[in-house]
Every structure is written in structure tokens, then in C-alpha cells.
Amino acid sequence: MAKIAIFASGNGSNFEVLANEFVNDDKNSVEILICNIKDAYVLKRAQKFNIPYEIAGYIKNERMRAEKNILKILKEKDIDVIFLAGFMKILTGEFIKECGIPIINIHPAILPKYKGTHSIERAFSSDDKEIGITIHYVIEEVDSGDIIIQKSIPLNRELGLDGVENEVHKLEHKWYPIAAKQICEGINKSKV
Ligand code: GRF
């Protein structure tokens, strides 16, 4: 059984497609949502799936304390893998090392292009012909770990920024569950 934690801060559409992927899965289960915003919409989605959540209190300059609390929860729940889905806090190198399990992120750009925020807007304003997504391992340097999957589509500016954003999110929603499932299958194999 691969035990999953998802970290998300906002809308949670990627959280939802992951939750949906594992809802009737007897080999893998989403054990917890970690969120740092107490009224984020993703919490409503977690309630819908009966997935427990914890609000990580990132109070000013208290990142280490917040991370210690998260680590405690991960250890208590025996979590095997973390999927970041729009988690707007940067995890420290200490946290990544200490938790000792794979951490995976989804980024709405063809990395190494457009690391950081507003990636879709920056791609839209460029002269790029393609836009896409990257699913990658998390290391201390933001949006820089080994790539698991990259997918791209033609960048059709006639759709407008909103339309293009929509297309990118569709790609995310298709590929994040597929990649997550494969990763969990690998974890289950390694446990046998
Ligand atoms: C997604 O675009 C994801 O790639 C990025 O944050 C966004 C989260 O969207 N890391 P949502 O909250 O899953 O709808």
C-alpha cells in the first residue's frame, strides 16, 4: 500500500484529479492533505473525498516550525510519497532530506523554461510555439529536480490567455494522475 500525502494551497483542481484517481484503489491511498491556507478551496474538495487535512501554520519566519509539524504528521501516518499540487511554500533542503521519501511536483511549463510563478503568462507573452507541463522530483532548488514526464501542446494564442491556461490545466489533469499512479506502483513493487 503506497500512502500518499498531497500538499496544496489553493483551488485544488490537481488535488481533486489525484484524489479521484486513488479513491477506489485498494493498493494506494491518499492519507492526508497538507494545506497552508485555512480557507483554501482545496479543503472543500478534501471534505468531499473524506480526506483528512492539516493546516500547516506558516506564521512569519516560522518555516522550520511548520516543517517540523508536517514531518511529524508524515511520520505518524507512515507516508511513502508526497505530491505537490500548487503548494505555495518552498520546502527547505533540510525538510527534503529529513522526510526521505520522494516528493513530486507539477509545474505548468516546459522546464527549465519559466521556473517560478506566472509561468503560463510568461510563456503566452513569449514567442514560443509550444506550451506544456512538467512533472518532476523536488530538490532544494525550485523547479529543478529530475524530470519524470513532460508534455506539450501548440501554443494557440487565438484562445487568449484564459483559453491557453485552460488547455494547460487539461494537460495537468490528464497526466498528473497517470504519473502518480506509476510512481505508486513503483513504491509498491519496492515494498514486496
Ligand atoms: C497548477 O497549475 C500547478 O501546475 C501549479 O499550481 C497550479 C495549481 O492549480 N503548481 P490547482 O490548485 O491544482 O487548480
Coordinates of C-alpha atoms and ligand atoms in Angstrom, one line a residue:
M1 CA 0.0 0.0 0.0
A2 CA 1.5 3.3 -1.1
K3 CA 0.4 6.0 1.4
I4 CA 0.1 9.4 -0.2
A5 CA 0.3 13.0 1.1
I6 CA -0.8 15.8 -1.1
F7 CA 0.3 19.4 -0.4
A8 CA -1.8 22.2 -1.9
S9 CA -2.6 25.8 -1.1
G10 CA -5.3 27.0 -3.4
N11 CA -8.0 25.9 -5.8
G12 CA -7.0 22.2 -5.8
S13 CA -8.1 21.0 -9.2
N14 CA -4.9 18.9 -9.3
F15 CA -5.6 17.6 -5.8
E16 CA -9.1 16.6 -7.0
V17 CA -7.9 14.6 -10.0
L18 CA -5.3 12.8 -7.8
A19 CA -7.9 12.1 -5.1
N20 CA -10.2 10.8 -7.8
E21 CA -7.5 8.5 -9.2
F22 CA -7.0 6.8 -5.9
V23 CA -10.5 6.9 -4.4
N24 CA -11.3 3.3 -5.2
D25 CA -7.7 2.0 -5.3
D26 CA -7.0 -0.8 -2.8
K27 CA -3.2 -0.6 -3.4
N28 CA -2.7 3.2 -2.8
S29 CA -4.4 5.7 -0.7
V30 CA -4.4 9.5 -0.2
E31 CA -4.0 9.7 3.6
I32 CA -3.7 13.5 4.1
L33 CA -3.9 16.9 2.5
I34 CA -1.4 19.4 3.9
C35 CA -2.5 23.0 3.2
N36 CA -1.1 26.3 4.5
I37 CA -4.2 28.4 3.9
K38 CA -7.1 28.0 6.2
D39 CA -9.9 28.9 3.8
A40 CA -8.4 27.5 0.6
Y41 CA -11.0 25.9 -1.8
V42 CA -8.9 22.7 -1.8
L43 CA -10.1 22.0 1.7
K44 CA -13.7 21.7 0.4
R45 CA -12.5 19.2 -2.1
A46 CA -10.8 17.2 0.6
Q47 CA -14.0 17.1 2.6
K48 CA -15.9 15.8 -0.4
F49 CA -13.5 12.8 -0.6
N50 CA -13.3 12.4 3.2
I51 CA -9.6 13.0 3.1
P52 CA -8.3 14.5 6.4
Y53 CA -6.4 17.7 6.2
E54 CA -3.9 19.6 8.3
I55 CA -3.4 23.3 8.1
A56 CA 0.4 23.9 8.3
G57 CA 0.8 27.2 10.2
Y58 CA 3.4 29.1 8.3
I59 CA 3.5 32.0 10.6
K60 CA 6.0 34.8 9.8
N61 CA 9.6 33.4 9.9
E62 CA 8.4 30.1 11.3
R63 CA 9.0 27.9 8.3
M64 CA 11.2 25.5 10.3
R65 CA 8.5 25.0 12.9
A66 CA 5.8 24.5 10.3
E67 CA 8.0 22.0 8.5
K68 CA 8.7 20.1 11.8
N69 CA 5.0 19.7 12.4
I70 CA 4.5 18.5 8.8
L71 CA 7.3 16.0 9.3
K72 CA 5.7 14.7 12.5
I73 CA 2.4 14.1 10.7
L74 CA 4.1 12.4 7.7
K75 CA 6.0 10.0 10.1
E76 CA 2.9 9.3 12.2
K77 CA 0.9 8.4 9.1
D78 CA 3.8 6.5 7.6
I79 CA 3.6 8.4 4.3
D80 CA 5.5 7.0 1.3
V81 CA 5.3 9.8 -1.2
I82 CA 4.3 13.4 -1.4
F83 CA 2.6 15.1 -4.4
L84 CA 2.8 18.8 -4.5
A85 CA -0.3 20.3 -6.3
G86 CA 0.0 24.1 -6.2
F87 CA 1.7 24.3 -2.8
M88 CA 2.9 27.8 -2.5
K89 CA 5.6 27.3 0.1
I90 CA 9.1 26.4 -0.8
L91 CA 10.3 23.3 1.1
T92 CA 13.8 23.6 2.7
G93 CA 16.6 21.3 1.8
E94 CA 16.5 20.1 5.5
F95 CA 12.9 19.1 5.1
I96 CA 13.5 17.3 1.8
K97 CA 16.4 15.3 3.4
E98 CA 14.7 14.6 6.6
C99 CA 11.5 13.2 5.2
G100 CA 13.5 10.8 3.0
I101 CA 10.6 9.9 0.6
P102 CA 10.0 11.0 -3.0
I103 CA 8.5 14.5 -3.4
I104 CA 6.9 15.2 -6.8
N105 CA 5.7 18.5 -8.2
I106 CA 3.8 19.6 -11.2
H107 CA 4.8 22.8 -13.0
P108 CA 2.8 24.5 -15.8
A109 CA 5.7 25.0 -18.1
I110 CA 8.2 23.1 -20.1
L111 CA 11.1 23.2 -17.6
P112 CA 13.7 24.5 -17.5
K113 CA 11.8 27.4 -19.0
Y114 CA 9.6 29.6 -16.8
K115 CA 10.5 28.4 -13.3
G116 CA 8.7 30.1 -10.5
T117 CA 5.3 31.8 -10.7
H118 CA 3.2 33.1 -13.6
S119 CA 4.7 30.6 -15.9
I120 CA 1.7 30.3 -18.3
E121 CA 1.5 34.1 -18.7
R122 CA 5.2 34.4 -19.4
A123 CA 5.0 31.6 -22.0
F124 CA 2.0 33.3 -23.5
S125 CA 3.9 36.6 -23.8
S126 CA 6.9 35.0 -25.4
D127 CA 7.3 33.9 -29.0
D128 CA 7.3 30.2 -28.0
K129 CA 5.4 27.9 -30.3
E130 CA 4.6 25.3 -27.7
I131 CA 3.4 25.3 -24.1
G132 CA 3.2 22.5 -21.6
I133 CA 3.7 20.9 -18.3
T134 CA 6.5 19.1 -16.3
I135 CA 6.1 16.6 -13.6
H136 CA 9.4 16.3 -11.7
Y137 CA 11.1 15.3 -8.5
V138 CA 11.6 18.1 -5.9
I139 CA 15.0 19.2 -4.8
E140 CA 16.1 22.2 -2.9
E141 CA 16.5 24.4 -6.0
V142 CA 13.0 25.4 -7.0
D143 CA 11.5 23.7 -10.2
S144 CA 14.8 22.0 -10.9
G145 CA 14.7 18.3 -10.0
D146 CA 14.8 15.3 -12.3
I147 CA 12.0 15.3 -14.9
I148 CA 9.5 12.4 -14.8
I149 CA 7.2 13.5 -17.6
Q150 CA 6.9 16.5 -19.9
K151 CA 4.0 17.1 -22.2
S152 CA 3.4 19.9 -24.6
I153 CA 0.8 21.3 -27.0
P154 CA 0.9 24.0 -29.7
L155 CA 0.6 27.5 -28.1
N156 CA -2.6 28.8 -29.7
R157 CA -2.7 32.5 -28.8
E158 CA -6.1 32.9 -30.5
L159 CA -7.6 31.2 -27.5
G160 CA -6.5 34.2 -25.3
L161 CA -4.6 33.8 -22.0
D162 CA -7.6 32.2 -20.2
G163 CA -8.1 29.7 -23.0
V164 CA -4.5 28.7 -23.1
E165 CA -4.5 28.4 -19.3
N166 CA -7.4 26.0 -19.6
E167 CA -5.6 23.9 -22.1
V168 CA -2.5 23.7 -19.9
H169 CA -4.7 22.7 -16.9
K170 CA -6.3 20.0 -19.0
L171 CA -2.9 18.6 -19.7
E172 CA -2.1 18.6 -16.0
H173 CA -5.3 16.9 -15.1
K174 CA -4.7 14.2 -17.7
W175 CA -1.1 13.4 -16.9
Y176 CA -0.6 14.0 -13.1
P177 CA -2.9 11.0 -12.1
I178 CA -1.1 8.8 -14.7
A179 CA 2.3 9.7 -13.4
A180 CA 1.2 9.5 -9.8
K181 CA -0.2 6.0 -10.3
Q182 CA 3.1 4.8 -12.0
I183 CA 5.1 6.2 -9.1
C184 CA 2.9 4.5 -6.5
E185 CA 3.2 1.2 -8.4
G186 CA 7.0 1.5 -8.2
I187 CA 6.7 2.1 -4.5
N188 CA 4.5 -0.9 -4.0
K189 CA 6.9 -3.1 -6.0
S190 CA 9.8 -2.0 -3.9
K191 CA 7.9 -3.0 -0.8
V192 CA 7.4 -6.6 -1.8
Ligands
GRF1 C1 -1.2 24.2 -11.3 O1 -1.1 25.0 -12.5 C2 0.1 23.6 -11.0 O2 0.9 23.2 -12.1 C3 0.9 24.6 -10.2 O3 -0.1 25.2 -9.4 C4 -1.4 25.1 -10.1 C5 -2.3 24.6 -9.1 O4 -3.7 24.6 -9.6 N1 2.0 24.1 -9.5 P1 -4.8 23.9 -8.8 O5 -4.8 24.5 -7.4 O6 -4.4 22.4 -8.8 O7 -6.1 24.1 -9.5

